[in-house]
């Protein structure tokens, strides 16, 4: 008897880790899963999709345009899911943005501009949160959400007072995260005295740090009893974002994500749910 395949949607899967994860799933677990590839750019997405179709002609894979920053684009993919599939089983929030010198080889005295901060947050934080909120109603009752975060988001990188704030579960809502983002924009506008600065000087770091706060403090309230959400750091990986200096290959970087997709059973896993995971193990926020 043919198995009913679980459906996996991966954001930003035209290149890098997202594209690699499509390949992992189709090459190793195509009996179990079918994949919805997505990209924000039609041409880049089509090219990537054709590459996958040429390499895995027998496997079930679809392509749909998705810019996670764009309300209409998210609305359109939700409509597509509800009409074509009804529900999906796994959402991988992989898409993200990094202005290279915002993290690597930062010039001395670097401070992100407000524009950089807003652009980074719009994708890595708010687009990802909105994508999560809008997909949850279309996630199967035992579905999984993988949020691809980063060790750059670990709270130990933030000043002491911010660490305390981020550790305080009670204080957190999406509204609170929005206020903290505004606070970071003020720091970028030089409106906060150096002695009062509450954030590190990387929009990418702070975006992933607040994404982790969302998963840790708000995640549980969004999902159903038997669904799970994971925050994953892939390590430093050779992609356009990670640069060629990174030690890990894309396949190595995707190991934890692929493990959570294919080996961790569907349904709630209390040890891993709403936790930060590296190399298949829970790590400190
Ligand atoms: N590489 C690393 O060392 C590393 C380390 C830690 C965490 N991560 C995380 O791993 C994930 C994948 O990173 P990567 O290294 O594969 O990066 P990448 O090669 O730069 O790929 C990023 C993907 O996100 C897409 N994207 C950007 N903005 C988008 C938007 N608004 N809507 C939809 N898609 C959008 C990009 O599309 P375009 O091609 O159109 O730009 C691209 O497909 C990210 O969440 C990243 O933060 C990476």
GROMACS .gro file of C-alpha atoms and ligand atoms in nm:
model
  333
    1UNK     CA    1   0.000   0.000   0.000
    2UNK     CA    2   0.132   0.344  -0.087
    3UNK     CA    3   0.220   0.560   0.213
    4UNK     CA    4   0.054   0.902   0.239
    5UNK     CA    5   0.336   1.149   0.211
    6UNK     CA    6   0.393   1.425   0.462
    7UNK     CA    7   0.425   1.773   0.310
    8UNK     CA    8   0.725   1.995   0.390
    9UNK     CA    9   0.737   2.365   0.299
   10UNK     CA   10   1.079   2.533   0.303
   11UNK     CA   11   1.115   2.910   0.282
   12UNK     CA   12   1.409   3.055   0.088
   13UNK     CA   13   1.486   2.723  -0.081
   14UNK     CA   14   1.629   2.847  -0.409
   15UNK     CA   15   1.986   2.827  -0.273
   16UNK     CA   16   2.205   2.760   0.029
   17UNK     CA   17   2.077   2.554   0.321
   18UNK     CA   18   1.716   2.568   0.203
   19UNK     CA   19   1.803   2.422  -0.139
   20UNK     CA   20   2.027   2.163   0.030
   21UNK     CA   21   1.743   2.056   0.257
   22UNK     CA   22   1.517   1.999  -0.044
   23UNK     CA   23   1.789   1.773  -0.185
   24UNK     CA   24   1.836   1.589   0.145
   25UNK     CA   25   1.467   1.511   0.167
   26UNK     CA   26   1.422   1.408  -0.197
   27UNK     CA   27   1.740   1.198  -0.209
   28UNK     CA   28   1.696   1.023   0.127
   29UNK     CA   29   1.327   1.026   0.226
   30UNK     CA   30   1.112   1.073  -0.081
   31UNK     CA   31   0.895   0.777   0.024
   32UNK     CA   32   0.788   0.976   0.329
   33UNK     CA   33   0.780   1.336   0.213
   34UNK     CA   34   0.687   1.568  -0.067
   35UNK     CA   35   0.831   1.916  -0.076
   36UNK     CA   36   0.708   2.267  -0.155
   37UNK     CA   37   1.009   2.471  -0.263
   38UNK     CA   38   0.971   2.847  -0.237
   39UNK     CA   39   1.165   3.156  -0.341
   40UNK     CA   40   1.101   3.528  -0.331
   41UNK     CA   41   1.221   3.577  -0.688
   42UNK     CA   42   1.037   3.401  -0.972
   43UNK     CA   43   1.343   3.354  -1.192
   44UNK     CA   44   1.580   3.236  -0.920
   45UNK     CA   45   1.307   3.009  -0.789
   46UNK     CA   46   1.223   2.859  -1.130
   47UNK     CA   47   1.592   2.795  -1.201
   48UNK     CA   48   1.637   2.616  -0.871
   49UNK     CA   49   1.315   2.420  -0.924
   50UNK     CA   50   1.425   2.307  -1.270
   51UNK     CA   51   1.760   2.196  -1.126
   52UNK     CA   52   1.576   1.983  -0.869
   53UNK     CA   53   1.332   1.845  -1.129
   54UNK     CA   54   1.624   1.748  -1.353
   55UNK     CA   55   1.805   1.571  -1.069
   56UNK     CA   56   1.501   1.407  -0.908
   57UNK     CA   57   1.255   1.362  -1.198
   58UNK     CA   58   1.048   1.099  -1.018
   59UNK     CA   59   1.004   1.283  -0.689
   60UNK     CA   60   0.712   1.495  -0.576
   61UNK     CA   61   0.811   1.857  -0.550
   62UNK     CA   62   0.625   2.179  -0.622
   63UNK     CA   63   0.736   2.537  -0.648
   64UNK     CA   64   0.556   2.848  -0.525
   65UNK     CA   65   0.666   3.208  -0.502
   66UNK     CA   66   0.703   3.334  -0.143
   67UNK     CA   67   0.850   3.654  -0.011
   68UNK     CA   68   0.808   3.628   0.366
   69UNK     CA   69   0.826   4.007   0.406
   70UNK     CA   70   0.529   4.061   0.180
   71UNK     CA   71   0.177   4.023   0.327
   72UNK     CA   72   0.019   3.941  -0.011
   73UNK     CA   73   0.284   3.685  -0.092
   74UNK     CA   74   0.227   3.505   0.240
   75UNK     CA   75  -0.149   3.525   0.182
   76UNK     CA   76  -0.102   3.372  -0.161
   77UNK     CA   77   0.096   3.072  -0.031
   78UNK     CA   78  -0.158   3.010   0.245
   79UNK     CA   79  -0.433   3.006  -0.022
   80UNK     CA   80  -0.224   2.769  -0.234
   81UNK     CA   81  -0.173   2.535   0.062
   82UNK     CA   82  -0.538   2.534   0.159
   83UNK     CA   83  -0.653   2.472  -0.199
   84UNK     CA   84  -0.390   2.220  -0.308
   85UNK     CA   85  -0.302   2.035   0.013
   86UNK     CA   86  -0.551   2.138   0.280
   87UNK     CA   87  -0.274   2.122   0.542
   88UNK     CA   88   0.103   2.085   0.555
   89UNK     CA   89   0.303   1.876   0.803
   90UNK     CA   90   0.628   2.068   0.836
   91UNK     CA   91   0.718   2.434   0.793
   92UNK     CA   92   1.089   2.516   0.773
   93UNK     CA   93   1.140   2.888   0.829
   94UNK     CA   94   1.480   2.901   0.663
   95UNK     CA   95   1.477   3.233   0.473
   96UNK     CA   96   1.694   3.506   0.620
   97UNK     CA   97   1.900   3.811   0.537
   98UNK     CA   98   2.250   3.916   0.642
   99UNK     CA   99   2.435   4.222   0.528
  100UNK     CA  100   2.780   4.059   0.527
  101UNK     CA  101   2.977   4.312   0.730
  102UNK     CA  102   2.695   4.331   0.984
  103UNK     CA  103   2.842   4.006   1.121
  104UNK     CA  104   3.166   3.914   0.943
  105UNK     CA  105   3.471   4.144   0.930
  106UNK     CA  106   3.285   4.427   1.098
  107UNK     CA  107   3.467   4.757   1.035
  108UNK     CA  108   3.597   4.914   1.357
  109UNK     CA  109   3.327   5.108   1.542
  110UNK     CA  110   3.060   4.948   1.323
  111UNK     CA  111   2.703   5.022   1.408
  112UNK     CA  112   2.421   4.904   1.183
  113UNK     CA  113   2.214   5.177   1.019
  114UNK     CA  114   1.843   5.191   1.098
  115UNK     CA  115   1.778   5.080   0.739
  116UNK     CA  116   1.994   4.770   0.787
  117UNK     CA  117   1.825   4.696   1.118
  118UNK     CA  118   1.475   4.731   0.974
  119UNK     CA  119   1.554   4.525   0.663
  120UNK     CA  120   1.713   4.248   0.871
  121UNK     CA  121   1.430   4.241   1.125
  122UNK     CA  122   1.164   4.255   0.856
  123UNK     CA  123   1.284   3.919   0.719
  124UNK     CA  124   1.459   3.734   1.003
  125UNK     CA  125   1.219   3.834   1.278
  126UNK     CA  126   0.883   3.978   1.175
  127UNK     CA  127   0.846   3.796   0.840
  128UNK     CA  128   0.936   3.471   1.015
  129UNK     CA  129   0.695   3.534   1.303
  130UNK     CA  130   0.412   3.625   1.062
  131UNK     CA  131   0.483   3.322   0.848
  132UNK     CA  132   0.461   3.106   1.162
  133UNK     CA  133   0.137   3.265   1.282
  134UNK     CA  134  -0.028   3.239   0.941
  135UNK     CA  135   0.075   2.878   0.874
  136UNK     CA  136  -0.019   2.736   1.216
  137UNK     CA  137  -0.392   2.704   1.121
  138UNK     CA  138  -0.281   2.499   0.819
  139UNK     CA  139  -0.040   2.274   1.010
  140UNK     CA  140  -0.152   1.918   1.081
  141UNK     CA  141  -0.231   1.841   1.446
  142UNK     CA  142   0.105   1.669   1.498
  143UNK     CA  143   0.300   1.902   1.267
  144UNK     CA  144   0.647   2.052   1.318
  145UNK     CA  145   0.785   2.402   1.272
  146UNK     CA  146   1.161   2.434   1.227
  147UNK     CA  147   1.293   2.785   1.283
  148UNK     CA  148   1.644   2.817   1.142
  149UNK     CA  149   1.817   3.044   1.388
  150UNK     CA  150   2.185   3.096   1.465
  151UNK     CA  151   2.436   3.081   1.748
  152UNK     CA  152   2.483   3.449   1.667
  153UNK     CA  153   2.146   3.486   1.842
  154UNK     CA  154   2.263   3.339   2.173
  155UNK     CA  155   2.180   3.577   2.454
  156UNK     CA  156   2.533   3.553   2.597
  157UNK     CA  157   2.629   3.793   2.313
  158UNK     CA  158   2.405   4.062   2.459
  159UNK     CA  159   2.482   4.300   2.748
  160UNK     CA  160   2.402   4.168   3.099
  161UNK     CA  161   2.080   4.365   3.154
  162UNK     CA  162   1.940   4.243   2.824
  163UNK     CA  163   2.026   3.885   2.913
  164UNK     CA  164   1.813   3.920   3.227
  165UNK     CA  165   1.527   4.068   3.030
  166UNK     CA  166   1.541   3.792   2.769
  167UNK     CA  167   1.544   3.524   3.037
  168UNK     CA  168   1.222   3.653   3.187
  169UNK     CA  169   0.952   3.433   3.038
  170UNK     CA  170   0.665   3.631   3.192
  171UNK     CA  171   0.754   3.949   3.007
  172UNK     CA  172   0.716   3.814   2.657
  173UNK     CA  173   0.457   3.865   2.388
  174UNK     CA  174   0.491   3.955   2.020
  175UNK     CA  175   0.411   4.313   2.124
  176UNK     CA  176   0.707   4.306   2.365
  177UNK     CA  177   0.934   4.180   2.086
  178UNK     CA  178   0.815   4.468   1.866
  179UNK     CA  179   0.901   4.716   2.145
  180UNK     CA  180   1.247   4.562   2.184
  181UNK     CA  181   1.301   4.591   1.809
  182UNK     CA  182   1.209   4.962   1.833
  183UNK     CA  183   1.460   4.995   2.117
  184UNK     CA  184   1.730   4.849   1.892
  185UNK     CA  185   1.638   5.092   1.611
  186UNK     CA  186   1.688   5.378   1.861
  187UNK     CA  187   2.033   5.245   1.945
  188UNK     CA  188   2.109   5.240   1.570
  189UNK     CA  189   1.992   5.603   1.545
  190UNK     CA  190   2.236   5.696   1.824
  191UNK     CA  191   1.949   5.799   2.044
  192UNK     CA  192   2.073   5.592   2.338
  193UNK     CA  193   2.376   5.693   2.544
  194UNK     CA  194   2.667   5.443   2.511
  195UNK     CA  195   2.642   5.352   2.882
  196UNK     CA  196   2.274   5.259   2.834
  197UNK     CA  197   2.318   5.055   2.519
  198UNK     CA  198   2.127   4.735   2.554
  199UNK     CA  199   2.217   4.552   2.236
  200UNK     CA  200   2.520   4.415   2.055
  201UNK     CA  201   2.621   4.588   1.732
  202UNK     CA  202   2.485   4.347   1.476
  203UNK     CA  203   2.131   4.362   1.340
  204UNK     CA  204   2.160   3.995   1.239
  205UNK     CA  205   2.262   3.889   1.592
  206UNK     CA  206   1.981   4.083   1.754
  207UNK     CA  207   1.724   3.961   1.498
  208UNK     CA  208   1.810   3.597   1.571
  209UNK     CA  209   1.823   3.667   1.945
  210UNK     CA  210   1.469   3.807   1.938
  211UNK     CA  211   1.357   3.521   1.712
  212UNK     CA  212   1.484   3.282   1.980
  213UNK     CA  213   1.295   3.481   2.246
  214UNK     CA  214   0.982   3.438   2.034
  215UNK     CA  215   1.030   3.060   2.006
  216UNK     CA  216   1.123   3.021   2.371
  217UNK     CA  217   0.858   3.240   2.531
  218UNK     CA  218   0.574   3.271   2.279
  219UNK     CA  219   0.611   2.952   2.070
  220UNK     CA  220   0.427   2.719   2.304
  221UNK     CA  221   0.118   2.940   2.317
  222UNK     CA  222   0.090   2.934   1.936
  223UNK     CA  223   0.098   2.563   1.867
  224UNK     CA  224  -0.148   2.285   1.945
  225UNK     CA  225  -0.091   2.024   2.214
  226UNK     CA  226   0.069   1.771   1.980
  227UNK     CA  227   0.260   2.007   1.751
  228UNK     CA  228   0.627   2.104   1.797
  229UNK     CA  229   0.848   2.401   1.727
  230UNK     CA  230   1.228   2.388   1.721
  231UNK     CA  231   1.496   2.653   1.703
  232UNK     CA  232   1.797   2.522   1.514
  233UNK     CA  233   2.145   2.650   1.456
  234UNK     CA  234   2.314   2.488   1.157
  235UNK     CA  235   2.667   2.596   1.256
  236UNK     CA  236   2.886   2.801   1.026
  237UNK     CA  237   2.813   2.678   0.674
  238UNK     CA  238   2.955   2.745   0.328
  239UNK     CA  239   2.674   2.933   0.157
  240UNK     CA  240   2.643   3.284   0.014
  241UNK     CA  241   2.556   3.397   0.366
  242UNK     CA  242   2.816   3.190   0.551
  243UNK     CA  243   3.088   3.265   0.289
  244UNK     CA  244   3.346   3.020   0.159
  245UNK     CA  245   3.547   3.057   0.484
  246UNK     CA  246   3.291   2.850   0.673
  247UNK     CA  247   3.402   2.502   0.782
  248UNK     CA  248   3.077   2.313   0.726
  249UNK     CA  249   2.926   2.185   0.405
  250UNK     CA  250   2.558   2.246   0.339
  251UNK     CA  251   2.480   1.880   0.410
  252UNK     CA  252   2.661   1.898   0.746
  253UNK     CA  253   2.479   2.221   0.829
  254UNK     CA  254   2.144   2.059   0.753
  255UNK     CA  255   2.209   1.749   0.962
  256UNK     CA  256   2.004   1.864   1.264
  257UNK     CA  257   1.717   1.994   1.052
  258UNK     CA  258   1.702   1.673   0.850
  259UNK     CA  259   1.715   1.469   1.173
  260UNK     CA  260   1.424   1.666   1.320
  261UNK     CA  261   1.226   1.624   0.998
  262UNK     CA  262   1.291   1.258   0.929
  263UNK     CA  263   1.390   1.086   1.256
  264UNK     CA  264   1.216   1.266   1.540
  265UNK     CA  265   0.862   1.126   1.546
  266UNK     CA  266   0.569   1.354   1.470
  267UNK     CA  267   0.387   1.465   1.783
  268UNK     CA  268   0.517   1.654   2.084
  269UNK     CA  269   0.869   1.577   2.210
  270UNK     CA  270   0.901   1.758   2.542
  271UNK     CA  271   1.280   1.733   2.546
  272UNK     CA  272   1.315   1.920   2.217
  273UNK     CA  273   0.999   2.124   2.188
  274UNK     CA  274   1.055   2.504   2.187
  275UNK     CA  275   1.424   2.448   2.259
  276UNK     CA  276   1.743   2.570   2.089
  277UNK     CA  277   1.915   2.279   1.913
  278UNK     CA  278   2.265   2.238   1.768
  279UNK     CA  279   2.417   1.914   1.641
  280UNK     CA  280   2.101   1.727   1.749
  281UNK     CA  281   2.137   1.842   2.113
  282UNK     CA  282   1.968   2.112   2.319
  283UNK     CA  283   2.196   2.410   2.388
  284UNK     CA  284   2.165   2.725   2.601
  285UNK     CA  285   1.958   3.011   2.465
  286LIG     N1  286   2.535   2.987   0.646
  286LIG     C1  287   2.561   2.994   0.775
  286LIG     O1  288   2.677   2.985   0.821
  286LIG     C2  289   2.448   3.009   0.874
  286LIG     C3  290   2.481   3.006   1.010
  286LIG     C4  291   2.380   3.017   1.104
  286LIG     C5  292   2.249   3.029   1.061
  286LIG     N2  293   2.219   3.032   0.927
  286LIG     C6  294   2.079   3.044   0.890
  286LIG     O2  295   2.046   2.944   0.795
  286LIG     C7  296   1.941   2.991   0.709
  286LIG     C8  297   1.981   2.975   0.564
  286LIG     O3  298   2.096   3.052   0.541
  286LIG     P1  299   2.193   3.031   0.415
  286LIG     O4  300   2.330   3.028   0.470
  286LIG     O5  301   2.143   2.922   0.329
  286LIG     O6  302   2.172   3.172   0.344
  286LIG     P2  303   2.165   3.213   0.190
  286LIG     O7  304   2.248   3.123   0.109
  286LIG     O8  305   2.190   3.359   0.188
  286LIG     O9  306   2.012   3.183   0.154
  286LIG     C9  307   1.910   3.260   0.213
  286LIG    C10  308   1.780   3.228   0.144
  286LIG    O10  309   1.678   3.311   0.202
  286LIG    C11  310   1.609   3.374   0.096
  286LIG     N3  311   1.543   3.497   0.137
  286LIG    C12  312   1.598   3.613   0.181
  286LIG     N4  313   1.502   3.703   0.206
  286LIG    C13  314   1.384   3.642   0.178
  286LIG    C14  315   1.249   3.683   0.184
  286LIG     N5  316   1.213   3.807   0.219
  286LIG     N6  317   1.152   3.593   0.150
  286LIG    C15  318   1.185   3.469   0.112
  286LIG     N7  319   1.311   3.425   0.101
  286LIG    C16  320   1.410   3.512   0.134
  286LIG    C17  321   1.716   3.398  -0.010
  286LIG    O11  322   1.657   3.431  -0.134
  286LIG     P3  323   1.738   3.516  -0.248
  286LIG    O12  324   1.824   3.417  -0.321
  286LIG    O13  325   1.629   3.572  -0.329
  286LIG    O14  326   1.819   3.619  -0.176
  286LIG    C18  327   1.782   3.261  -0.007
  286LIG    O15  328   1.705   3.168  -0.076
  286LIG    C19  329   1.917   3.136   0.750
  286LIG    O16  330   1.808   3.142   0.840
  286LIG    C20  331   2.044   3.175   0.820
  286LIG    O17  332   2.026   3.280   0.912
  286LIG    C21  333   2.316   3.023   0.833
   0.00000   0.00000   0.00000
